[in-house]
Short mmCIF file of C-alpha atoms in Angstrom, two decimals:
data_model
loop_
_atom_site.label_atom_id
_atom_site.label_comp_id
_atom_site.label_asym_id
_atom_site.label_seq_id
_atom_site.Cartn_x
_atom_site.Cartn_y
_atom_site.Cartn_z
CA MET A 7 95.68 125.50 114.02
CA ASP A 8 96.69 126.76 117.41
CA ASN A 9 100.37 127.45 116.75
CA ALA A 10 101.08 129.19 120.04
CA SER A 11 100.06 126.07 121.93
CA SER A 12 101.77 123.78 119.41
CA TRP A 13 105.18 124.30 120.99
CA SER A 14 105.61 121.11 122.91
CA GLY A 15 108.80 119.52 124.04
CA ASP A 16 111.09 119.03 121.08
CA LEU A 17 108.60 120.17 118.39
CA ASN A 18 107.93 123.56 116.88
CA PRO A 19 104.51 124.33 115.32
CA VAL A 20 105.62 123.57 111.74
CA GLN A 21 107.06 120.22 112.77
CA ARG A 22 103.84 119.37 114.60
CA SER A 23 101.80 120.37 111.53
CA ALA A 24 103.96 118.15 109.32
CA LEU A 25 103.44 115.23 111.70
CA GLU A 26 99.68 115.82 111.74
CA TYR A 27 99.61 115.88 107.94
CA LEU A 28 101.63 112.65 107.70
CA ARG A 29 99.28 111.00 110.20
CA ASP A 30 96.27 111.94 108.07
CA ALA A 31 97.74 111.40 104.57
CA ASN A 32 97.48 108.21 102.58
CA ARG A 33 100.58 106.35 101.38
CA PHE A 34 100.54 108.15 98.01
CA SER A 35 100.53 111.63 99.57
CA ARG A 36 103.49 111.62 101.95
CA SER A 37 106.32 113.03 99.85
CA PRO A 38 108.08 116.24 100.93
CA SER A 39 106.43 118.11 98.04
CA HIS A 40 102.95 116.97 99.14
CA VAL A 41 103.54 118.05 102.73
CA ALA A 42 104.96 121.39 101.51
CA GLU A 43 101.99 122.00 99.23
CA PHE A 44 99.49 121.18 101.95
CA LEU A 45 101.20 123.44 104.50
CA GLY A 46 101.86 126.22 101.99
CA THR A 47 105.64 126.24 102.22
CA THR A 48 108.57 125.51 99.92
CA ARG A 49 109.91 122.04 99.21
CA GLY A 50 113.31 123.05 100.59
CA THR A 51 111.85 124.26 103.86
CA MET A 52 109.76 121.13 104.21
CA SER A 53 112.71 118.88 103.37
CA GLN A 54 114.64 120.48 106.25
CA THR A 55 111.64 120.10 108.56
CA LEU A 56 111.28 116.41 107.66
CA LYS A 57 115.02 115.82 108.13
CA ALA A 58 114.77 117.39 111.61
CA LEU A 59 111.81 115.10 112.41
CA LEU A 60 113.83 112.13 111.13
CA ARG A 61 116.77 113.04 113.40
CA LYS A 62 114.39 113.34 116.35
CA GLY A 63 112.93 109.90 115.63
CA PHE A 64 109.39 111.07 114.87
CA VAL A 65 109.34 109.96 111.21
CA GLN A 66 111.00 107.35 109.04
CA GLU A 67 111.91 107.46 105.37
CA VAL A 68 110.07 105.12 103.03
CA ARG A 69 111.72 104.50 99.65
CA SER A 70 109.55 103.76 96.65
CA GLU A 71 109.72 100.18 95.42
CA SER A 72 109.53 101.29 91.80
CA ASP A 73 111.78 104.39 91.98
CA LYS A 74 114.44 104.17 94.68
CA ARG A 75 115.07 107.94 94.34
CA SER A 76 111.54 108.70 95.51
CA ILE A 77 111.17 109.17 99.27
CA SER A 78 108.10 109.56 101.40
CA TYR A 79 107.74 109.71 105.16
CA ALA A 80 105.72 107.82 107.75
CA LEU A 81 105.24 108.38 111.46
CA THR A 82 107.15 106.30 113.96
CA ARG A 83 105.64 105.24 117.26
CA ALA A 84 107.29 108.27 118.85
CA GLY A 85 105.71 110.52 116.21
CA SER A 86 102.27 109.03 116.84
CA ALA A 87 102.73 109.33 120.59
CA VAL A 88 103.63 113.01 120.46
CA LEU A 89 100.41 113.70 118.54
CA ALA A 90 98.27 111.97 121.14
CA GLU A 91 98.24 115.11 123.27
CA ASP A 92 95.38 117.48 122.39
CA GLY A 93 96.11 121.15 121.74
CA VAL A 94 94.21 124.10 123.19
CA ILE A 95 91.82 124.34 120.21
CA ALA A 96 90.92 120.65 120.41
CA VAL A 97 90.15 120.97 124.09
CA ALA A 98 88.14 124.17 123.51
CA LEU A 99 86.03 122.42 120.86
CA THR A 100 84.90 119.84 123.40
CA ASN A 101 83.38 122.66 125.45
CA LEU A 102 81.05 123.91 122.68
CA THR A 103 77.30 123.37 122.85
CA ASP A 104 75.61 121.22 120.20
CA GLN A 105 74.21 124.36 118.54
CA GLU A 106 77.64 126.01 118.48
CA VAL A 107 79.10 122.90 116.84
CA VAL A 108 76.40 122.99 114.14
CA GLU A 109 77.03 126.69 113.47
CA LEU A 110 80.80 126.23 113.41
CA GLU A 111 80.54 123.28 111.03
CA SER A 112 78.27 125.24 108.69
CA GLY A 113 80.64 128.21 108.68
CA LEU A 114 83.67 126.03 108.06
CA ARG A 115 81.99 124.21 105.16
CA GLN A 116 81.11 127.55 103.55
CA THR A 117 84.68 128.78 104.09
CA LEU A 118 86.03 125.59 102.50
CA ARG A 119 83.73 125.95 99.48
CA GLN A 120 84.95 129.53 98.97
CA ALA A 121 88.60 128.51 99.39
CA LEU A 122 88.19 125.72 96.83
CA LYS A 123 86.59 128.14 94.41
CA LEU A 124 89.44 130.62 94.85
CA ASN A 125 91.99 127.81 94.44
CA GLY A 126 90.55 126.70 91.10
CA GLY A 127 88.96 123.58 92.58
CA LYS A 128 92.25 122.07 93.76
CA SER A 129 91.71 120.40 97.07
CA PHE A 130 93.01 118.09 99.69
CA GLY A 131 90.32 115.63 100.61
CA GLN A 132 89.73 112.10 101.69
CA CYS A 133 90.78 109.61 99.06
CA LYS A 134 87.29 108.09 99.05
CA THR A 135 85.82 111.41 97.86
CA CYS A 136 88.11 111.65 94.82
CA ARG A 137 86.63 111.09 91.38
CA TYR A 138 89.27 108.40 90.73
CA HIS A 139 88.30 106.37 93.80
CA GLU A 140 86.36 103.25 92.97
CA ALA A 141 84.69 101.04 95.54
CA ALA A 142 83.23 97.74 94.47
CA LYS A 143 82.57 94.47 96.29
CA GLY A 144 84.18 95.70 99.49
CA ALA A 145 87.46 96.69 97.80
CA ALA A 146 88.80 100.11 96.86
CA PHE A 147 90.85 101.01 93.80
CA CYS A 148 92.50 104.18 92.47
CA GLN A 149 91.66 104.44 88.78
CA LEU A 150 94.25 107.16 88.18
CA LEU A 151 97.20 105.27 89.68
CA SER A 152 95.80 101.82 88.84
CA VAL A 153 96.47 100.47 92.30
CA PRO A 154 94.35 98.77 94.93
CA LEU A 155 93.67 100.84 98.04
CA SER A 156 93.39 99.68 101.61
CA ALA A 157 90.40 100.76 103.67
CA GLU A 158 92.82 102.92 105.65
CA ASP A 159 94.14 104.65 102.51
CA SER A 160 90.58 105.43 101.41
CA GLU A 161 89.97 107.33 104.66
CA LYS A 162 93.20 109.33 104.47
CA ILE A 163 94.05 112.62 102.76
CA CYS A 164 94.61 112.35 99.04
CA ILE A 165 96.67 115.10 97.41
CA GLU A 166 97.42 113.49 94.05
CA HIS A 167 94.10 114.38 92.51
CA GLU A 168 92.55 117.74 91.88
CA GLU A 169 88.87 117.03 92.32
CA ALA A 170 87.36 115.98 95.60
CA VAL A 171 83.78 116.31 96.69
CA VAL A 172 82.98 118.77 99.44
CA ALA A 173 79.77 117.64 101.06
#
């Protein structure tokens, strides 16, 4: 992450990171505790960050249908719009040669494998790579939560499960 360049307008780098996570997370992985775990911060700190984003109009609260005490967050149009601007790192990546991209990707995959090993296998990965993800006849289903999944959810980050495949 390029935190120095992440200061933009009304957002600090942590707020931008929270928005990026919410954009990429599936509907089951958008609670304050999930965002905090992913970003390596406390639940209290993340709750304050999410409340600030709510006040600024970048996120909205989503109450659970089954447990009205449970809150998750989703991006608003304003939140999506603020993420449309590329940061310095994203722009720099577009200037790499094909060979540099291959080398970078290889190094990052090796780094991820080592990080997963050090973290006891706990990962954040795409829902479709989780061992509980089931795809049959064009439909997706989470075996752990016993719920159908949209195609969009299957492509998003899944934090609920502890085993994802790292290709």
